[in-house]
XYZ file of C-alpha atoms in Angstrom:
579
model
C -1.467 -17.851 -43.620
C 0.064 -14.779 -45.117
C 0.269 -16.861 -48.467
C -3.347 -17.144 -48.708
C -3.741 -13.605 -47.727
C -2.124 -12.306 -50.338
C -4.786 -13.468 -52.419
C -7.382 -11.414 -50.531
C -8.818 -9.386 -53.195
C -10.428 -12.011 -54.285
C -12.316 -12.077 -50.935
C -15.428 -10.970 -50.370
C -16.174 -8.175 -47.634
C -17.978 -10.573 -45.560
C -15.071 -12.989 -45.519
C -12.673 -10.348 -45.013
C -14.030 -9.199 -41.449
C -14.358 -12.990 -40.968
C -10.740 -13.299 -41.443
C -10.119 -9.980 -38.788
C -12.032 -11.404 -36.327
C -9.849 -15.423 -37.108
C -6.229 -13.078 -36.768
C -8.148 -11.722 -33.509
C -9.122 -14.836 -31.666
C -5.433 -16.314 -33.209
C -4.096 -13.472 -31.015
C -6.035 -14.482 -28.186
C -4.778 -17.903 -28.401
C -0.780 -17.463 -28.954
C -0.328 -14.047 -26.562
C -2.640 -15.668 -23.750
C -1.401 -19.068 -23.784
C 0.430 -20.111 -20.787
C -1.380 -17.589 -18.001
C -2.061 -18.995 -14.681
C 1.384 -21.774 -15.916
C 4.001 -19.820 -14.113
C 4.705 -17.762 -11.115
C 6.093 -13.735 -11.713
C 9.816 -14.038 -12.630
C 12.591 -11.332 -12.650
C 13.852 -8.719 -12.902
C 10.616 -6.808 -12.760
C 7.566 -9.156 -12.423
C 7.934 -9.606 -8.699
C 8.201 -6.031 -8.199
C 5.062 -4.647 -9.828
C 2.976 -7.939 -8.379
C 4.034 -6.515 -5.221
C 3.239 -3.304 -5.452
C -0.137 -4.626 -7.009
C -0.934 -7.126 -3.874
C 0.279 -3.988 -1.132
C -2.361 -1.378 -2.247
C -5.583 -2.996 -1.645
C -4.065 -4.518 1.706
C -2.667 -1.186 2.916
C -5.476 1.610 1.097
C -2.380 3.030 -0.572
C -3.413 3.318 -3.692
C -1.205 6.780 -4.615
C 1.723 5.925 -3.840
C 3.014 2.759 -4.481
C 4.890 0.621 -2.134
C 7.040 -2.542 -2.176
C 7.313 -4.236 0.878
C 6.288 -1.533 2.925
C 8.711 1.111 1.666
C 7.845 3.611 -0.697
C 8.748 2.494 -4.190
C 9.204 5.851 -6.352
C 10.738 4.549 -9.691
C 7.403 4.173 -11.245
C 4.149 6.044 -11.827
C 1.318 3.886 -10.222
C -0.836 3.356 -13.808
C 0.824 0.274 -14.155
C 0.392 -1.195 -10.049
C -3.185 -0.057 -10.571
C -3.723 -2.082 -13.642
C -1.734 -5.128 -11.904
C -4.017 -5.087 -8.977
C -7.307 -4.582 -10.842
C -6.241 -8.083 -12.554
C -5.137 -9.672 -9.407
C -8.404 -8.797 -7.642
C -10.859 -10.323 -10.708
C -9.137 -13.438 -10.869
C -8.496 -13.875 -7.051
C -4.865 -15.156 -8.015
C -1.505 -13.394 -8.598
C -0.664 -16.593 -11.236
C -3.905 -15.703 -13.151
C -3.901 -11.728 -12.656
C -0.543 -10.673 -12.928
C -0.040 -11.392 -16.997
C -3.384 -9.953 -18.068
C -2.246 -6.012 -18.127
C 0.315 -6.923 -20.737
C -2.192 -9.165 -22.737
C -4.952 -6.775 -23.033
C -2.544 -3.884 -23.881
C -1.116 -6.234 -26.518
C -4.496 -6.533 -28.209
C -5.564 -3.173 -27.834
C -2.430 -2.245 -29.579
C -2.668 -4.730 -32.110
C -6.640 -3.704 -32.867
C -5.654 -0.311 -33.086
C -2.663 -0.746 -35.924
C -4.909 -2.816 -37.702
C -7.574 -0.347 -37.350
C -5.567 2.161 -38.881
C -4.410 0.310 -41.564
C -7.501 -0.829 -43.048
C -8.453 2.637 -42.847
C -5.714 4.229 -44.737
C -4.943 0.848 -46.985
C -7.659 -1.497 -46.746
C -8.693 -4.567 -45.032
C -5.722 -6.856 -46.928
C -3.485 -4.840 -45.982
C -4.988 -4.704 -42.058
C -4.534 -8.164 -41.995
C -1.156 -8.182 -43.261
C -0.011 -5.886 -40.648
C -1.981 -7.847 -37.952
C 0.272 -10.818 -38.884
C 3.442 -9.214 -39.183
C 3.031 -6.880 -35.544
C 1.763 -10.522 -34.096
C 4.638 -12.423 -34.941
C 7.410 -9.762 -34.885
C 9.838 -11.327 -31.919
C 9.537 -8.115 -29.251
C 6.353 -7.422 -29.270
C 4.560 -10.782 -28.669
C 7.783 -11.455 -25.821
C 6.946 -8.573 -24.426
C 3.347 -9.206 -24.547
C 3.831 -12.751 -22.293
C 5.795 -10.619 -20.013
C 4.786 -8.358 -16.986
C 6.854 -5.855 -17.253
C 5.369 -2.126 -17.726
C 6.647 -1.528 -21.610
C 3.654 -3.320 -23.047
C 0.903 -1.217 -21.442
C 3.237 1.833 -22.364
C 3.259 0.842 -25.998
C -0.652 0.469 -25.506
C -0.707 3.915 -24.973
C 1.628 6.027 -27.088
C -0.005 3.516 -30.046
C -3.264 5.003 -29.109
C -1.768 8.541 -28.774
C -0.564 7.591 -32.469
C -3.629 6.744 -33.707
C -5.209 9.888 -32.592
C -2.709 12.028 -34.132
C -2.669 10.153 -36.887
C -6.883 9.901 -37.646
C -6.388 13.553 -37.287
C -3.704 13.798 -39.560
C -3.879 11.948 -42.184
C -8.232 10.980 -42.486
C -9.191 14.376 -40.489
C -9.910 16.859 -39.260
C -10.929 14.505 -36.220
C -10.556 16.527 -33.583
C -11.878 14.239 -30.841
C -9.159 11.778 -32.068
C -6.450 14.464 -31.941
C -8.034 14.963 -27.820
C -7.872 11.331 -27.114
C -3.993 11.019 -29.065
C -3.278 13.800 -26.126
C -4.989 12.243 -23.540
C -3.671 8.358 -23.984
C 0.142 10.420 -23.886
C -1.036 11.530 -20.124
C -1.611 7.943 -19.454
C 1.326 6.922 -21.351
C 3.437 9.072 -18.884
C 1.395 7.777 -15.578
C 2.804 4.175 -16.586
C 6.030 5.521 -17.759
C 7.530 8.753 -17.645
C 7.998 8.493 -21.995
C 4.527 8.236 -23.053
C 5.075 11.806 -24.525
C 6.964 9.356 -27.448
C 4.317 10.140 -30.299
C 5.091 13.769 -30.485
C 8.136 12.351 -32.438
C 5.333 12.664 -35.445
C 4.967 16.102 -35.148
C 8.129 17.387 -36.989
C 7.352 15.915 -40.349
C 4.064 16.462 -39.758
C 4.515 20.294 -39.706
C 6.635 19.834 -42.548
C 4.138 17.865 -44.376
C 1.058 20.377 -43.422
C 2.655 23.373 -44.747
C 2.152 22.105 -48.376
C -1.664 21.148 -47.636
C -0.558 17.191 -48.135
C -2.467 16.603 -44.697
C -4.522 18.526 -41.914
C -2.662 21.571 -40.870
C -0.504 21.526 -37.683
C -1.831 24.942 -35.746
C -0.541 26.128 -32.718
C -3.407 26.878 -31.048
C -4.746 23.102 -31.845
C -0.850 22.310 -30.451
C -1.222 24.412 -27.041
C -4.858 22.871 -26.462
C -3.793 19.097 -26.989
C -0.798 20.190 -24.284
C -3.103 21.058 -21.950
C -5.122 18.078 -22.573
C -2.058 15.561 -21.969
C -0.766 18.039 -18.698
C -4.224 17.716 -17.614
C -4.308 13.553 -17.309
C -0.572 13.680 -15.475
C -2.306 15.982 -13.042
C -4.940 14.215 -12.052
C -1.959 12.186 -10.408
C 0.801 14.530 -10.202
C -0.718 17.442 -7.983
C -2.442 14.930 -5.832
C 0.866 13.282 -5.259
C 3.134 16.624 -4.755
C 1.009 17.671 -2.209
C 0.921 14.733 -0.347
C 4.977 14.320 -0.296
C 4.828 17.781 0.463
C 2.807 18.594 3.467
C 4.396 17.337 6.677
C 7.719 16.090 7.925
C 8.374 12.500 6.804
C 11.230 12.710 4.739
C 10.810 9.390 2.687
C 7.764 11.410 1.445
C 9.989 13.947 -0.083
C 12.932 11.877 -0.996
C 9.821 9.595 -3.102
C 8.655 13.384 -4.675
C 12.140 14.035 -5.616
C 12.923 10.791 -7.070
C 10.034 10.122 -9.466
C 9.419 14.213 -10.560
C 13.370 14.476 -11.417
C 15.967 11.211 -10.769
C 13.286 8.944 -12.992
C 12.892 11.213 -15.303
C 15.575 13.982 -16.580
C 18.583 12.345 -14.432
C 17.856 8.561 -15.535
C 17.597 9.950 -19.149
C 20.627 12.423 -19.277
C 23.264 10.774 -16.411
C 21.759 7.062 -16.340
C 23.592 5.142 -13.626
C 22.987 1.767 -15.309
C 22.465 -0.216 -18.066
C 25.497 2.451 -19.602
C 25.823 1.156 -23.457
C 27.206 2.896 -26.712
C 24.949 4.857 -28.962
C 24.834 2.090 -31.582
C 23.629 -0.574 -29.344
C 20.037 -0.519 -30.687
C 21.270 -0.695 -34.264
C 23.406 -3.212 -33.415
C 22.244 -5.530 -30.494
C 18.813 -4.712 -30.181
C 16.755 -3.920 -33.411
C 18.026 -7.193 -35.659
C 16.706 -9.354 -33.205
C 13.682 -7.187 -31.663
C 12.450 -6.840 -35.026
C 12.947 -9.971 -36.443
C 11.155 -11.195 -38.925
C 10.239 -7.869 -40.258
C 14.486 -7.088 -40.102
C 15.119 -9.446 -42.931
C 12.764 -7.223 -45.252
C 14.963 -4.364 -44.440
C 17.202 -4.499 -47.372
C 13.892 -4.235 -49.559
C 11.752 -2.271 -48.185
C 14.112 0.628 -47.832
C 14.688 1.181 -51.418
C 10.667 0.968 -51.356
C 10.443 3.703 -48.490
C 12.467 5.943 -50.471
C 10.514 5.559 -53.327
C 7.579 6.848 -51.649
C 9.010 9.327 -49.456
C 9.878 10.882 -53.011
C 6.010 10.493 -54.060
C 5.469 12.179 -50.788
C 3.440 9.784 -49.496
C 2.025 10.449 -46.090
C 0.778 7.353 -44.705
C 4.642 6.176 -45.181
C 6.814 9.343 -44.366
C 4.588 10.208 -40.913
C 5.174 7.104 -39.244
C 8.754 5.992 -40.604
C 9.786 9.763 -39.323
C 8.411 8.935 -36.077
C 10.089 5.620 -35.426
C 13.997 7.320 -36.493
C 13.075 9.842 -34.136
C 12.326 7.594 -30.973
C 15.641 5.422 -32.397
C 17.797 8.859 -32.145
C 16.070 9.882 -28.455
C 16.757 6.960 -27.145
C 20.177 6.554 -28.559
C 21.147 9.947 -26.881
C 20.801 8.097 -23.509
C 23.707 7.135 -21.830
C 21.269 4.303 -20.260
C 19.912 1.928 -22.364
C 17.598 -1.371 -22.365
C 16.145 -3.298 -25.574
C 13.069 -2.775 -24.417
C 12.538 0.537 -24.918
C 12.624 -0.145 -28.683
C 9.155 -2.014 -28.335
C 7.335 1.382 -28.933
C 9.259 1.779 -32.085
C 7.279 -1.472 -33.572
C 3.672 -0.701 -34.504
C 5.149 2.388 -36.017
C 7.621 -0.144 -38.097
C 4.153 -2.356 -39.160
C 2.161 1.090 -40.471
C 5.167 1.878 -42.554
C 5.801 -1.565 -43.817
C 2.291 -3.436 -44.130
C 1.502 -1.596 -47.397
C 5.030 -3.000 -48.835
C 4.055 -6.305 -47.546
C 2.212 -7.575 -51.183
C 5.130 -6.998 -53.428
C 8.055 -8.356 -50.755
C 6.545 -11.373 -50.453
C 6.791 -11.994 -53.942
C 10.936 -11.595 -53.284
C 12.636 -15.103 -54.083
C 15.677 -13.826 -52.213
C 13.229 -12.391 -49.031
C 12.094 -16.421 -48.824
C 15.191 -17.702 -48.951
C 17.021 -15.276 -46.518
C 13.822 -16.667 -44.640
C 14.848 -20.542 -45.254
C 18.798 -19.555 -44.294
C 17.263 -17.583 -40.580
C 15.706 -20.370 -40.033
C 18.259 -23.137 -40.513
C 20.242 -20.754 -38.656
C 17.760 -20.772 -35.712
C 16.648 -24.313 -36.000
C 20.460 -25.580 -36.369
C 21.581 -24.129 -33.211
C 19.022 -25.361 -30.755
C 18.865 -29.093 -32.741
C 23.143 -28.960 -31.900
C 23.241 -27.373 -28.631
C 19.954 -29.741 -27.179
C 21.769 -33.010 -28.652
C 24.960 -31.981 -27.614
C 23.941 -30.564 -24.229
C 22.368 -34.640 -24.113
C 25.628 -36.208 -24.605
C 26.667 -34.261 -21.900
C 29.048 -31.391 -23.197
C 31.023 -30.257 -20.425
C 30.495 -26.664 -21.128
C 26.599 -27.154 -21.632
C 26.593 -29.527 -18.718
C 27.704 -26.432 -16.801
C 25.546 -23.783 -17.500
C 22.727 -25.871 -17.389
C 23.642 -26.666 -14.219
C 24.229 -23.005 -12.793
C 20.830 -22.544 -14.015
C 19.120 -25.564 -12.735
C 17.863 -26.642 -16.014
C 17.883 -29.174 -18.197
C 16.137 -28.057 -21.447
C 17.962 -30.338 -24.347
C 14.857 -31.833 -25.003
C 13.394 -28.685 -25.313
C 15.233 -27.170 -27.717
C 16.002 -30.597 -29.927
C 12.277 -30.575 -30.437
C 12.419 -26.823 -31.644
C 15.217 -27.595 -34.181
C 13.153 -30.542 -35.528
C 10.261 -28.403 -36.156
C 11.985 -26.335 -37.708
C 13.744 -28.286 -40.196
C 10.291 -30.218 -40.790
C 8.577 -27.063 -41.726
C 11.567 -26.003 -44.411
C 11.426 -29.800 -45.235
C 7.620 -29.631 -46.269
C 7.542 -26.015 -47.263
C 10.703 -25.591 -49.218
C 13.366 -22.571 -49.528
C 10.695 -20.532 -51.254
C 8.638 -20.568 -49.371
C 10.906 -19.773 -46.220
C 9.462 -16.767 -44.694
C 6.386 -18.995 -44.259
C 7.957 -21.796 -42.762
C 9.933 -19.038 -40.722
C 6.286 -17.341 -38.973
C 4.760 -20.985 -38.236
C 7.962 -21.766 -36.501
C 7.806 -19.079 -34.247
C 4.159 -19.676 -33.652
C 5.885 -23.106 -32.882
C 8.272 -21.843 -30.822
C 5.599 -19.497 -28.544
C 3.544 -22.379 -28.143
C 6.237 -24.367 -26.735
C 7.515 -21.646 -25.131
C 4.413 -21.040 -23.039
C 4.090 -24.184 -21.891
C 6.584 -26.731 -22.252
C 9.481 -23.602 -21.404
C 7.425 -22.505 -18.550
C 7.377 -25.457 -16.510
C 11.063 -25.497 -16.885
C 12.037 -22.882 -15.995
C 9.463 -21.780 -13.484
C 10.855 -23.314 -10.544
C 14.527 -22.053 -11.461
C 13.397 -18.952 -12.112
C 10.384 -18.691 -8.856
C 11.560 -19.586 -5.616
C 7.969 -20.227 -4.366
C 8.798 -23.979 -3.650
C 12.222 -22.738 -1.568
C 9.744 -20.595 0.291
C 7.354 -23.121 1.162
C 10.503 -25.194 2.268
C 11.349 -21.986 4.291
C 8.036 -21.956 6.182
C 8.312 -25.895 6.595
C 11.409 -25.685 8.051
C 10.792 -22.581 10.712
C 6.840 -22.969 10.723
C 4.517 -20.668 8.947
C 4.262 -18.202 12.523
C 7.946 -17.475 12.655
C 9.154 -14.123 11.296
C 11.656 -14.163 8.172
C 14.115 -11.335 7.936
C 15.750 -10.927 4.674
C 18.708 -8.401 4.237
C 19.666 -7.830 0.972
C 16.274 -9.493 -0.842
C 14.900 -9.652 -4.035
C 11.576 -8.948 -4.394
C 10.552 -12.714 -5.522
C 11.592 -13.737 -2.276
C 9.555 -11.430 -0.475
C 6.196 -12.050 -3.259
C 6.661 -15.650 -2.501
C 7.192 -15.655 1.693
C 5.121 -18.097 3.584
C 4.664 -16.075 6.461
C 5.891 -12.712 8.179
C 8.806 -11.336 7.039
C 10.672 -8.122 7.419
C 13.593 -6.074 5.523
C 15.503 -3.328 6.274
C 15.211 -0.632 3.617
C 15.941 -2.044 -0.358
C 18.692 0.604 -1.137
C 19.916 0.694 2.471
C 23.972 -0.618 2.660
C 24.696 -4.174 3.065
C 26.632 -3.747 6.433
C 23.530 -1.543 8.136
C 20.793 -3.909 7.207
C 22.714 -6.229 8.832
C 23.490 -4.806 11.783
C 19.642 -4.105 12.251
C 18.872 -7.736 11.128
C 21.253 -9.101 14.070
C 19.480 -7.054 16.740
C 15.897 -7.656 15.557
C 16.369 -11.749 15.476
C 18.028 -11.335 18.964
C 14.995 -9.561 20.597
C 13.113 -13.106 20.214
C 15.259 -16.125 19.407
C 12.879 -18.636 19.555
C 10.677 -17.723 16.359
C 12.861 -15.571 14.582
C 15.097 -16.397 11.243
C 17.056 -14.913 7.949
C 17.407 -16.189 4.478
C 20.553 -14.938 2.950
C 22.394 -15.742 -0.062
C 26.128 -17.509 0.215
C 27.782 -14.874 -1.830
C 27.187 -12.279 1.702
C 29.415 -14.804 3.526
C 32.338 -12.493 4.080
C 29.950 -10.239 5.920
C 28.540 -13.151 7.992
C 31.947 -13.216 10.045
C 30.345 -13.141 13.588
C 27.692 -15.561 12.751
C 27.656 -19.389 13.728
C 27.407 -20.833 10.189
C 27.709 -24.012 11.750
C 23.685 -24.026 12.605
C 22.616 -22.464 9.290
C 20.695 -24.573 6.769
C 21.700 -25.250 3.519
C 18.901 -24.597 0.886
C 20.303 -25.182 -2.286
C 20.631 -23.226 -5.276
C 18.128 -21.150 -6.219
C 17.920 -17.738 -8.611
C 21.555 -18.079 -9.536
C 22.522 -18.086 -5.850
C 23.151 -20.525 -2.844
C 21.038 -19.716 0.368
C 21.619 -20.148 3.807
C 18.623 -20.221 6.139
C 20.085 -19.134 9.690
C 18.637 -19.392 13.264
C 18.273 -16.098 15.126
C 20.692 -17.997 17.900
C 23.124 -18.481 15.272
C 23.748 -14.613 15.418
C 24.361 -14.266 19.496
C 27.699 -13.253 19.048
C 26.747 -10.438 16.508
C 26.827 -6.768 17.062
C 23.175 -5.247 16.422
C 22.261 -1.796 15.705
C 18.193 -1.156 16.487
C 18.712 1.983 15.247
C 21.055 1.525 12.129
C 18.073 1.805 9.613
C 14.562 1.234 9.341
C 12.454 -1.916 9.546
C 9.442 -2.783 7.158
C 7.248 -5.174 7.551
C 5.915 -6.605 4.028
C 1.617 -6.622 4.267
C 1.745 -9.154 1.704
C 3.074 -12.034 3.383
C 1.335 -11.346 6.452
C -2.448 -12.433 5.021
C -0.510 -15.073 2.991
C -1.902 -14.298 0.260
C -1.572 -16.868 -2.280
C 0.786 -15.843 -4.959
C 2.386 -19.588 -6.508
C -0.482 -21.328 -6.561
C -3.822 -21.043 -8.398
């Protein structure tokens, strides 16, 4: 496809929207395939469905909750979003994907937007087709988790900026940059991230290459983004503020400063060195727009000398977000995915003339062999039953050697018909391929490995669907995907105290109560008869025992060790596995 666009001038205008509106409904087709073919997975799908599939159920709609206990690691933009898609489709299956699939678009409409603006249509539709199939973005886009809707909006806070910027003045643009960063930070606390144009930008405006940066333009769009967090924030603080309940506070507290300034400067997890998005993260997140790297900078340089605006602005932008992030002790790949629409507005012009670069196909044809090769040798030998295969299929309940022989047949077929010049080619259709494959064929795979909704149903077949289901130490899948009424005992509270409360709660009513633990807890299951607990299997990495509330008789409960909540969601049953 990009082949044929590079012949676009040729086009008439006519054919040219024609084509937008093809890259558009192609868009449609590869980011939506698959919804309504899997269950939420984790580590944060389950979450955010719950917190979704709790607000209409309880009328908590400002504070979000997971299993009855406050959640306070997240703004509730997101849950809102999630519930809003649950509630149109009448199914979590259906509803749950659609936030990330809309914010894909819109993000993808607006970077082509802007291109065609400041370049032209060919060059829109370039840039469509790299941002589509660059690897992060379009995983991220067939994933739940809150980065997509975030990138939604600090693109649009870009785009305002930017309009204003570079094809202004457009002041209501510059509002509505402002404005999307407030809702940026109500579904993360970083949707500030497009201010990271503003230092070039000053630098730029002082030589009249662009509209003037002015501080009193700078206070007012401030107070426009301050503005949008309030309309949540103030709200919020006084409700965790007024009264006695100290979860309210502690859930203040948490998402005003630990989420924020403490998970930013003194992260507690995901610790990595500050070269691990260099290193680990961008080669693969931006793949295939990483092997054009060694071209386009020389390019970028070029221009930046020429002073070239439409270049320097966003290219200054994504370095800066790269260095912010890097500070941070804490670090995940996917807080790069911001970083990539910026990426496509600085390389889409550049697009024309690298495509023309012999060694940019065949660095193409050689990632692809490399690709293709591995998953053709690991699927056949993973068939003829390679011990060390054998076993981590096995720890992960899956067999997927078919799977992946078929991927490295494809793509060997497609450098087989399209050749090693024409291997960046060969190198997009794979992956359109591979996301085609990977939304269907992958998905029933690894759905019921990576769901437990059929152990669950098990679970309520076993006990009946009117017992109550304790589960200490639980995952939030287990709790989306409970059959019937089930109860935990606080999701950060010790191991040995949610015990102790579990073993007095299933003693106050033998007869219909249960737990679901997993086998690794079994050194803290010392007082309980493990000679009546079930067996379940392997499921989410884990072994789980499904015990009898008379298999814990001997056990020393606590009532009053920590707090019970009872999770709304699984006491309507609402249906979350099934269509």
């Amino acid at each position: 496809m990009m082949a044929t666009l590079t012949c676009l001038p040729t086009f008439t205008r006519r054919h040219e929207r024609l084509a937008t509106w093809l890259l558009i409904l192609l868009a449609l087709l590869v980011l939506g395939l698959g919804i309504g073919l899997r269950d939420p997975w984790p580590a944060d799908e389950p979450r955010f469905a719950l917190n979704a599939l709790e607000m209409p159920k309880t009328g908590n709609f400002w504070l979000p909750h997971r299993g009855g206990e406050l959640y306070p690691d997240k703004p509730p933009l997101f849950m809102w979003v999630t519930a809003l898609g649950i509630a149109l489709t009448g199914s979590v299956r259906l509803g749950f994907l659609l936030p990330s699939l809309l914010a894909a678009l819109g993000t993808l409409t607006l970077v082509m937007d802007l291109l065609r603006r400041l370049h032209g249509r060919r060059i829109a539709l370039l840039g469509g087709i790299a941002l589509l199939t660059t690897l992060q973005f379009t995983l991220q886009a067939k994933t739940a988790q809150i980065d997509m809707l975030l990138t939604f909006f600090t693109t649009l806070g870009a785009y305002g900026l930017l309009r204003h910027a570079l094809l202004g003045p457009a002041w209501r643009w510059w509002c509505a940059g402002w404005a999307a960063m407030g809702l940026g930070i109500l579904t993360k606390g970083v949707g500030f991230l497009p201010l990271a144009l503003l230092p070039a930008w000053y630098w730029l405006g002082r030589d009249g290459q662009i509209t003037s940066l002015r501080f009193r333009e700078l206070i007012a769009g401030i107070g426009i983004l301050l503005a949008v967090v309030a309309l949540w924030g103030l709200p919020m603080i006084v409700m965790t503020s007024l009264g006695d309940d100290p979860s309210l506070a502690a859930y203040r507290d948490n998402i005003l400063f630990k989420q924020t300034g403490e998970r930013y400067a003194d992260a507690w997890h995901h610790v990595k060195p500050w070269y691990y998005y260099l290193s680990q993260v961008l080669p693969w997140a931006w793949m295939p727009l990483t092997l054009a790297l060694p071209w386009a900078i020389p390019a970028w340089w070029r221009r930046f000398k020429r002073h070239d605006t439409r270049i320097i602005l966003p290219l200054s932008a994504m370095g800066l977000i790269i260095v912010f992030f890097s500070l941070s002790p804490g670090k995940r790949g996917v807080y790069m995915l911001p970083t990539i629409p910026f990426l496509v507005l600085a390389m889409a012009p550049l697009l024309p003339g690298l495509w023309q670069r012999r060694g940019l196909q065949h660095l193409g044809a050689v990632t692809l062999v490399l690709l293709g090769g591995v998953l053709l040798a690991a699927g056949m030998l993973g068939k003829l039953g390679l011990p060390a295969l054998q076993a981590l299929a096995q720890r992960h309940d899956l067999s997927p050697w078919a799977w992946w022989i078929t991927l490295g047949v494809a793509a060997m077929a497609l450098l087989g018909w399209l050749k090693p010049r024409r291997g960046l080619l060969a190198l997009t259709l794979w992956f359109a391929v591979f996301w085609g494959l990977w939304s269907t064929w992958g998905y029933s795979l690894m759905n019921e490995t990576r769901s437990p909704n059929a152990m669950m149903q098990r679970v309520a077949a076993i006990t009946g669907p009117d017992a109550w289901l304790a589960l200490p130490a639980f995952d939030e899948e287990f709790l989306l995907q409970s059959r019937q009424p089930s109860v935990h005992f606080g999701y950060h509270t010790p191991l040995e105290s949610q015990l102790e409360r579990a073993y007095a709660w299933l003693q106050q009513a033998p007869d219909v109560r249960w737990m679901l633990i997993d086998q690794h807890h079994r050194d803290a299951l010392e007082c309980v008869a493990l000679d009546e607990a079930r067996d379940l299997g392997f499921q989410n990495s884990e072994e789980w025992w499904l015990i009898p509330a008379t298999a814990v008789a001997d056990c020393r409960g606590d009532a009053d060790a920590a707090p019970l909540f009872v999770a709304p969601t699984s006491l309507t049953k609402t249906e979350v596995g099934t269509t």
